[in-house]
Coordinates of C-alpha atoms and ligand atoms in Angstrom, one line a residue:
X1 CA -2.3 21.9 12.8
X2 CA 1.5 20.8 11.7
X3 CA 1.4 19.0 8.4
X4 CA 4.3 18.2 5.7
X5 CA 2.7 19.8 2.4
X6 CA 4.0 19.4 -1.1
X7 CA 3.6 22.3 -2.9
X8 CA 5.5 21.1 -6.0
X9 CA 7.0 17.9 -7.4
X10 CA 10.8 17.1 -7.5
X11 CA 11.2 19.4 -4.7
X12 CA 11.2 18.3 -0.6
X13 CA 7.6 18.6 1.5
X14 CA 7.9 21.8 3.8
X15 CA 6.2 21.5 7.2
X16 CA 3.3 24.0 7.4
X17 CA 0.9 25.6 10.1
X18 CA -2.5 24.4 8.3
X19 CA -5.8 25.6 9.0
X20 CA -8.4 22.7 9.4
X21 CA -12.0 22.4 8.8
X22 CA -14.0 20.9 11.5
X23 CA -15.6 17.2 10.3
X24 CA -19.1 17.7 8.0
X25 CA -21.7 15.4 8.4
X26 CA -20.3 11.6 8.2
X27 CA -16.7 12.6 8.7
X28 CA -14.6 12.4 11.3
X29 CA -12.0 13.8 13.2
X30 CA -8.2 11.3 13.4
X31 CA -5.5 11.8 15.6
X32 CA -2.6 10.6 13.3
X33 CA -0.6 7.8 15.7
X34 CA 1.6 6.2 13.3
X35 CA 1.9 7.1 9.0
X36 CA 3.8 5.3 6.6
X37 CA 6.4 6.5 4.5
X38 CA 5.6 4.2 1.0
X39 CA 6.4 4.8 -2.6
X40 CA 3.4 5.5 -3.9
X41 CA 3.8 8.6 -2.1
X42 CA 7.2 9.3 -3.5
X43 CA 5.3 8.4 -7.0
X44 CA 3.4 12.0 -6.5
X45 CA 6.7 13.5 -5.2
X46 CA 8.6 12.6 -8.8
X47 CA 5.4 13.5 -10.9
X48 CA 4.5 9.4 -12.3
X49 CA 1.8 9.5 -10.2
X50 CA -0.5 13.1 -10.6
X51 CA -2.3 14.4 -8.0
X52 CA -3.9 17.8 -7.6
X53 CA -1.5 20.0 -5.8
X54 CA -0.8 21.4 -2.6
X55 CA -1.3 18.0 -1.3
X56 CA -0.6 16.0 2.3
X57 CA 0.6 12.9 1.1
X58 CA 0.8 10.2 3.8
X59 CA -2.1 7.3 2.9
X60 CA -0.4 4.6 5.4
X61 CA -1.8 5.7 8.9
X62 CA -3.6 4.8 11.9
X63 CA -4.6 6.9 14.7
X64 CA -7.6 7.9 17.2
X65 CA -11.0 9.1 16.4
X66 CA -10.8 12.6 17.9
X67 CA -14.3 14.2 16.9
X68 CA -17.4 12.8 14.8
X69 CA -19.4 15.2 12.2
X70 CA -22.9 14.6 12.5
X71 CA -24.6 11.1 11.2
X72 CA -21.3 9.4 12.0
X73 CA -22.5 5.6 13.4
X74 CA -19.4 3.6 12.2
X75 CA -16.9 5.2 14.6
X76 CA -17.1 7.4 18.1
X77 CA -13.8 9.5 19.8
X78 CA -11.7 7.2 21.4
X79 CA -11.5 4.4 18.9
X80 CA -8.1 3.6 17.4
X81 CA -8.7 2.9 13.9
X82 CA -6.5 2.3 11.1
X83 CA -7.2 4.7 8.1
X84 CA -8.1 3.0 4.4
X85 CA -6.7 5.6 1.6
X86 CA -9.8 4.3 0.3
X87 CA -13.3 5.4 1.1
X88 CA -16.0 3.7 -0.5
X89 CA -19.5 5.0 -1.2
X90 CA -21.1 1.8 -0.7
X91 CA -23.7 2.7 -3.8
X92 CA -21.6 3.0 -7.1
X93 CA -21.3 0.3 -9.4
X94 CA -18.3 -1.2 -8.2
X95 CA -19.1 -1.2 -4.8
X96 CA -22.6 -3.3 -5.8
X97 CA -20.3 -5.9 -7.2
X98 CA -17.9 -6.1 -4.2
X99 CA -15.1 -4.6 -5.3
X100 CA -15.5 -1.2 -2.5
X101 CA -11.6 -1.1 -3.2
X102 CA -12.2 0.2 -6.5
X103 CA -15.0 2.4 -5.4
X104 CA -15.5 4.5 -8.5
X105 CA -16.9 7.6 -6.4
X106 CA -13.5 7.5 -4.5
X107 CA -12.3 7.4 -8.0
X108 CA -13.9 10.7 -8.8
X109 CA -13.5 12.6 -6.0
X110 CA -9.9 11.9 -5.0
X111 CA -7.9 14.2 -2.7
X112 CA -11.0 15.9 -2.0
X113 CA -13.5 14.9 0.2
X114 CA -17.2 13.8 -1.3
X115 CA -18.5 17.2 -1.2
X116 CA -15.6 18.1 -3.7
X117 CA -14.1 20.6 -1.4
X118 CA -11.0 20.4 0.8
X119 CA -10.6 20.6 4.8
X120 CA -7.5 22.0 4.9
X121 CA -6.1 25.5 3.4
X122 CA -3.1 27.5 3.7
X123 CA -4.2 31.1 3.5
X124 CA -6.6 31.4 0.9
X125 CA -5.1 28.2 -1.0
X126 CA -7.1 24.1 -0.6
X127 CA -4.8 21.7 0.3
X128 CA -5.7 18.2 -0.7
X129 CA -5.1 15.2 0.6
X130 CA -4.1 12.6 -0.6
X131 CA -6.7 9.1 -0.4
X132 CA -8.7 11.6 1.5
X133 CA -6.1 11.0 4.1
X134 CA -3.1 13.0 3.7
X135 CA -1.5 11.2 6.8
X136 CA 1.6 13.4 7.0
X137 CA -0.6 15.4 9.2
X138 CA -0.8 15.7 13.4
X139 CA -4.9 15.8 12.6
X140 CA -6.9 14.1 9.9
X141 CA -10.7 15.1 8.3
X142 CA -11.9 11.9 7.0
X143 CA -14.7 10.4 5.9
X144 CA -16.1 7.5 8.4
X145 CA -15.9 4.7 6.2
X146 CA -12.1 5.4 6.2
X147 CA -12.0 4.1 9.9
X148 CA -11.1 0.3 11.0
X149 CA -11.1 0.2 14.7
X150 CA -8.7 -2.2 16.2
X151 CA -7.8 -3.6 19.6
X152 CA -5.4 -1.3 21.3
X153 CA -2.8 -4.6 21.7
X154 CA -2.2 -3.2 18.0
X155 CA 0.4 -0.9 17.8
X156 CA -0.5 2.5 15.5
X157 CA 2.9 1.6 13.6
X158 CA 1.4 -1.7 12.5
X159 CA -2.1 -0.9 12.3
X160 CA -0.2 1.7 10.1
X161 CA 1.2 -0.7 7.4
X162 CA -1.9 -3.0 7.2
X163 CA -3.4 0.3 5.9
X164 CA -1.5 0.1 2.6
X165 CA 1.4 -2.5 2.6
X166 CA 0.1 -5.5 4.2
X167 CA -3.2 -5.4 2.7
X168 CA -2.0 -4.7 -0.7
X169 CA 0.8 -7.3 -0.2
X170 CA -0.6 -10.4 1.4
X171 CA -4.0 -9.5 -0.3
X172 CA -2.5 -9.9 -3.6
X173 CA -2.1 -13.6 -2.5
X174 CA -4.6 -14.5 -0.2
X175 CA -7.4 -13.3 -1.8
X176 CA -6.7 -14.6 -5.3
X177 CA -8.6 -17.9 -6.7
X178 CA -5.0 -18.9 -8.1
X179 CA -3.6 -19.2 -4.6
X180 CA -3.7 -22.4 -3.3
X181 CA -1.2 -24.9 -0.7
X182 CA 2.0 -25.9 -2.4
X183 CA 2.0 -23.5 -5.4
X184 CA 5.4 -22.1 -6.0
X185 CA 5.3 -18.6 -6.4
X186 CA 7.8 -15.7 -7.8
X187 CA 7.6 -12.4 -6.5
X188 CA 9.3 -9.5 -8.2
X189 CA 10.5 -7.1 -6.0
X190 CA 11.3 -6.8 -2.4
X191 CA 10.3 -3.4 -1.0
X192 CA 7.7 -3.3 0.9
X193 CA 4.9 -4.7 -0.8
X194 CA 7.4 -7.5 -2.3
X195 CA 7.8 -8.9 1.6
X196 CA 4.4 -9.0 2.4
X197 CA 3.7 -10.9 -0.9
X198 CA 6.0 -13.4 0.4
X199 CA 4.3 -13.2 3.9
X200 CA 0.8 -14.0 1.8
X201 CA 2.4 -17.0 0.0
X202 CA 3.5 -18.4 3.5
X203 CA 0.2 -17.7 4.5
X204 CA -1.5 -20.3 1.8
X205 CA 0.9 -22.9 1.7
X206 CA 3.4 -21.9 -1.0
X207 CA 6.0 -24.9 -1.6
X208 CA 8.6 -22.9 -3.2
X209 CA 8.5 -18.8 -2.4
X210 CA 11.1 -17.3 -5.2
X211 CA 12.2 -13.6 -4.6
X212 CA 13.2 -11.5 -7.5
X213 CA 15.6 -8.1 -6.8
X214 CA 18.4 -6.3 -7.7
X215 CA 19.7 -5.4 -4.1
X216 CA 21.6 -8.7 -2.6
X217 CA 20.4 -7.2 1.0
X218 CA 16.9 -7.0 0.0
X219 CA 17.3 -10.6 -1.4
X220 CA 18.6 -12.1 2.5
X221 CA 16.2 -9.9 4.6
X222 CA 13.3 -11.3 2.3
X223 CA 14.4 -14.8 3.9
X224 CA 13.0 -13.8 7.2
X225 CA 9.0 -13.4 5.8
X226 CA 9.2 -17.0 3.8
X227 CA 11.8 -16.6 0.7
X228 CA 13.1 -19.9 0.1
X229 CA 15.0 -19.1 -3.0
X230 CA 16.4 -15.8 -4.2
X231 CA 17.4 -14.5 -7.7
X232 CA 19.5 -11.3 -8.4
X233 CA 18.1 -10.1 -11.7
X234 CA 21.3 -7.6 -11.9
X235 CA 23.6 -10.5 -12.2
X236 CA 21.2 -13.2 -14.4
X237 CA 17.9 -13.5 -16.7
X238 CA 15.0 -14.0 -13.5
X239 CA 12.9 -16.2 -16.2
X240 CA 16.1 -18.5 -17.2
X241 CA 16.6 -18.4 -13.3
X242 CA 13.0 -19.4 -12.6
X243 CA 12.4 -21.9 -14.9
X244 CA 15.8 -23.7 -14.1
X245 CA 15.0 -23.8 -10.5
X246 CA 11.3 -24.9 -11.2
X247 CA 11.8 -26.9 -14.4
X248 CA 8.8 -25.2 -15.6
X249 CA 8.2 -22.2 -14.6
X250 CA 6.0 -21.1 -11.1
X251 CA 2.4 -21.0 -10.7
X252 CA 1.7 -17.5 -9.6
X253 CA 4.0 -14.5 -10.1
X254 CA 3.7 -11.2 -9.4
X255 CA 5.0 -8.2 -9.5
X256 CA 5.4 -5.3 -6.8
X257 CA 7.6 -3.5 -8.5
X258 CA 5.6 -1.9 -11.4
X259 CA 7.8 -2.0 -14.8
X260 CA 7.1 -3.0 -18.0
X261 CA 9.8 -5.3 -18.4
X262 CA 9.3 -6.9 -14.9
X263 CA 5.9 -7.4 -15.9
X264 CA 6.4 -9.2 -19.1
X265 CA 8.8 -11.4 -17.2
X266 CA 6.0 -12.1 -14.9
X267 CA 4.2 -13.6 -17.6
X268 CA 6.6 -15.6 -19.2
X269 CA 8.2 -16.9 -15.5
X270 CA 4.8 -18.5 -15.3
X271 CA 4.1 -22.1 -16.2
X272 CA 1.2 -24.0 -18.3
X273 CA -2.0 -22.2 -16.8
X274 CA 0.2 -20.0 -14.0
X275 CA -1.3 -16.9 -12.9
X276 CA 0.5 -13.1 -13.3
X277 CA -0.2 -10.8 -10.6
X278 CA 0.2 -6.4 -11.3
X279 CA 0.4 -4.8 -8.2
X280 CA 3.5 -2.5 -8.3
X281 CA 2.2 1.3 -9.7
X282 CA 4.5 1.9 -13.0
X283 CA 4.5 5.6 -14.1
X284 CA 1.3 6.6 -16.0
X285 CA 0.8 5.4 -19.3
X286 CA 3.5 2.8 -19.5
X287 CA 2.6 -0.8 -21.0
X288 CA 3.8 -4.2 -21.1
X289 CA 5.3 -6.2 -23.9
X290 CA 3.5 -9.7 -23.7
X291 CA 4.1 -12.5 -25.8
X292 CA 0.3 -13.1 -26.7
X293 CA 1.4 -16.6 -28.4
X294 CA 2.7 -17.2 -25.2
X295 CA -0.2 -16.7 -23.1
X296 CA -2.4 -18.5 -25.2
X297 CA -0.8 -21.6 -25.9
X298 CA -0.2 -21.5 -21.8
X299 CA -3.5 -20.9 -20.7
X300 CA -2.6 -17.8 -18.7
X301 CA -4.0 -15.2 -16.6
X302 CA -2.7 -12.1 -16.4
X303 CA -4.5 -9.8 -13.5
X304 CA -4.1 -6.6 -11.9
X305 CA -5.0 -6.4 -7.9
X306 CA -5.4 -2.8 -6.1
X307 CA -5.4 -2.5 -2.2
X308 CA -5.9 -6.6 -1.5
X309 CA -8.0 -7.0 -4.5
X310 CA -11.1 -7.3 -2.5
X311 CA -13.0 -5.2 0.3
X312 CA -9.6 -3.5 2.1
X313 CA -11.5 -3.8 5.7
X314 CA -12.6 -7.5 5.1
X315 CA -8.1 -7.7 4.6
X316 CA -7.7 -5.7 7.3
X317 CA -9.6 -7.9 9.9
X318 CA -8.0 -10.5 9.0
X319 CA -4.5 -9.0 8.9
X320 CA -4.6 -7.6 12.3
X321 CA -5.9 -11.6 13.8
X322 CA -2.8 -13.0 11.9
X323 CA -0.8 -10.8 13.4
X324 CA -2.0 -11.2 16.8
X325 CA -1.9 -14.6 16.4
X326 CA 2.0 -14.3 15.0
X327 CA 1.4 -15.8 12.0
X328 CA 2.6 -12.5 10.0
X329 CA 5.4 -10.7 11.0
X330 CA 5.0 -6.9 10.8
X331 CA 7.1 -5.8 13.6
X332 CA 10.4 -7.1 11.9
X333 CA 9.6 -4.8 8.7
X334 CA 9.8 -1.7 10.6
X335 CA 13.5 -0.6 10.2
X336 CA 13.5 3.1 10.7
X337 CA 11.6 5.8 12.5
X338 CA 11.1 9.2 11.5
X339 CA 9.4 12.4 13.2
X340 CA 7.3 14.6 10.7
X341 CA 9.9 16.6 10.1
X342 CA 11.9 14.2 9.3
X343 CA 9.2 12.9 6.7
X344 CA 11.6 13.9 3.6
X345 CA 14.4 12.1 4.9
X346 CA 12.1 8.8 5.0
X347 CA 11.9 9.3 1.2
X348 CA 15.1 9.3 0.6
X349 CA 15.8 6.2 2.3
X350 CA 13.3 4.9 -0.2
X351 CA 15.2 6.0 -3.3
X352 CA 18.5 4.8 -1.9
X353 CA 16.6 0.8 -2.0
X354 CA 17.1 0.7 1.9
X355 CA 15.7 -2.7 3.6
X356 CA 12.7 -2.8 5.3
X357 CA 10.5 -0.1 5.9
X358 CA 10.1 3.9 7.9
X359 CA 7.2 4.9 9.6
X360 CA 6.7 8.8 11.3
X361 CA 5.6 8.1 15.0
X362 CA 3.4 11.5 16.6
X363 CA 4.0 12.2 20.1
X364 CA 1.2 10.1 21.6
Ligands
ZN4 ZN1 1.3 2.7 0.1
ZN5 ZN1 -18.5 3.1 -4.4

């Protein structure tokens, strides 16, 4: 089984021959279709974000149930499903308080599986992978709550971005109590998850949808998923811009990108009661400087929001009907395509602030 492993960071993913387990009881077996090519996996490449290594990175995918483990009832072989880089237990805390996207047993475990061990080795070395996915992969061992299915009208390349992207994008928006019709809205950043924040304020009803980045490319193509201003914070202040566009500042912002100062500006972009949205990963252990008078006297909320904020299959469902009905446009996002051996070139499209996004497509 063909998968692209990093074995160390700051240096390129090499293509291995990996053994793989068969699926243990309540894990299952994924043909990968379609896998995503997102910065939080180039966060692991650079070391901000740590994972355990060797590691298949790849937490974007979607694919076709190939074989079930015993005690497997959510899925059979033959469902297209697209993959959550979160498995939740169902019985921890978090998951009793609906919030299965922060499931802390996910939490503990993390590349590995829930038994702690690994599926796939190279020699006598585990490989983990990463959101118990490691998508980068021709064949997945997952657990079965991982698995969406979807209609087969839904590509694998798009059921592939509402597995990370999408969800955490649009979800941001959607499923927050501060989203509601004719808010304006900033949103810092354009990658990836910056467009699909836009998408979500579209979704609600935003009046004024303001897009914040430092590429002037990003800034246009952001105009095709609901932008209807944009600011280049290379060439002036974002808040100054905001607030002279607004008067007073907008009622939500957020931020996709995942830096201190952006984050800060977040806050003080907002108006009288706004709401701040973190969603962008910064490197670990950074923080924010926030003006506490500021956020006081102005009543505001500052939030973080992980994978949709809520359930990420509830997001899903309703991802993949507004995009069958057209009301979100996936298909325009995917801007390059990549073979898994072409998985490290996909990162460095990334790192060069390239529009849109890549995807690896398997043979079918
Ligand atoms: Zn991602
Ligand atoms: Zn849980």
């Amino acid at each position: 089984m063909k998968a692209a492993v990093l074995f160390e960071t700051n240096h390129p993913m090499e293509i291995r021959d990996l053994a793989q387990d068969p699926p243990k009881s309540g894990e299952v077996r994924v043909k990968v279709g379609a896998a995503g090519v997102c910065a939080s996996d180039r966060h692991v490449m650079t070391g901000s974000s740590i994972l355990p290594l060797p590691v298949v990175l790849g937490h974007e995918a979607a694919g076709t149930v190939e074989e079930v483990g015993e005690g497997v009832t959510h899925v059979k072989p033959g469902d297209r499903c697209i993959l959550s880089f979160v498995s939740n237990c169902g019985h921890c805390r978090t998951c009793r308080i609906g919030l299965p996207n922060i499931c802390e047993t996910n939490l503990e475990t993390g590349a590995s599986q829930y038994d702690g061990t690994t599926r796939l080795h190279d020699g006598d070395s585990d490989v983990y992978q990463m959101g118990k996915l490691g998508a980068f992969a021709e064949y997945i061992v997952v657990p079965q709550q991982a698995c969406q299915p979807i209609p087969d009208e839904v590509p694998f390349s798009v059921g592939a971005l509402i597995g990370c992207r999408v969800t955490t994008g649009v979800g941001a928006v959607i499923n927050s109590p501060a989203a509601r019709p004719g808010i304006s809205v900033a949103v810092f950043g354009c990658g990836g998850v910056g467009l699909n924040v836009i998408q979500g304020a579209r979704l609600v009803g935003a009046s004024r949808i303001i897009a914040v980045d430092i590429y002037d490319h990003k800034l246009e193509f952001s105009y095709k998923f609901g932008a209807t201003d944009i600011i280049n914070s290379r060439e002036v202040d974002p808040v100054e811009a905001i607030k002279e566009l607004t008067g007073d500042g907008v009622d939500m912002a957020l931020d996709s990108f995942g830096n201190a100062d952006v984050l800060a500006g977040a806050v003080r972009a907002l108006r009288r009661g706004g709401t701040a949205v973190s969603i962008g990963l910064a490197p670990v252990g950074a923080t924010a400087p926030i003006d506490i008078v500021d956020m006081i006297r102005g009543q505001k909320t500052l939030v973080g929001s992980y994978y949709g904020s809520v359930s990420p299959h509830e997001t899903f469902k309703k991802l993949v009907d507004y995009y069958l009905k057209g009301r979100i446009d996936i298909d325009s996002m995917l801007t390059r395509t990549y073979t898994l051996e072409q998985v490290n070139e996909g990162f460095d499209a990334i790192a060069a602030g390239e529009d849109g996004v890549g995807i690896i497509n398997f043979d079918s």
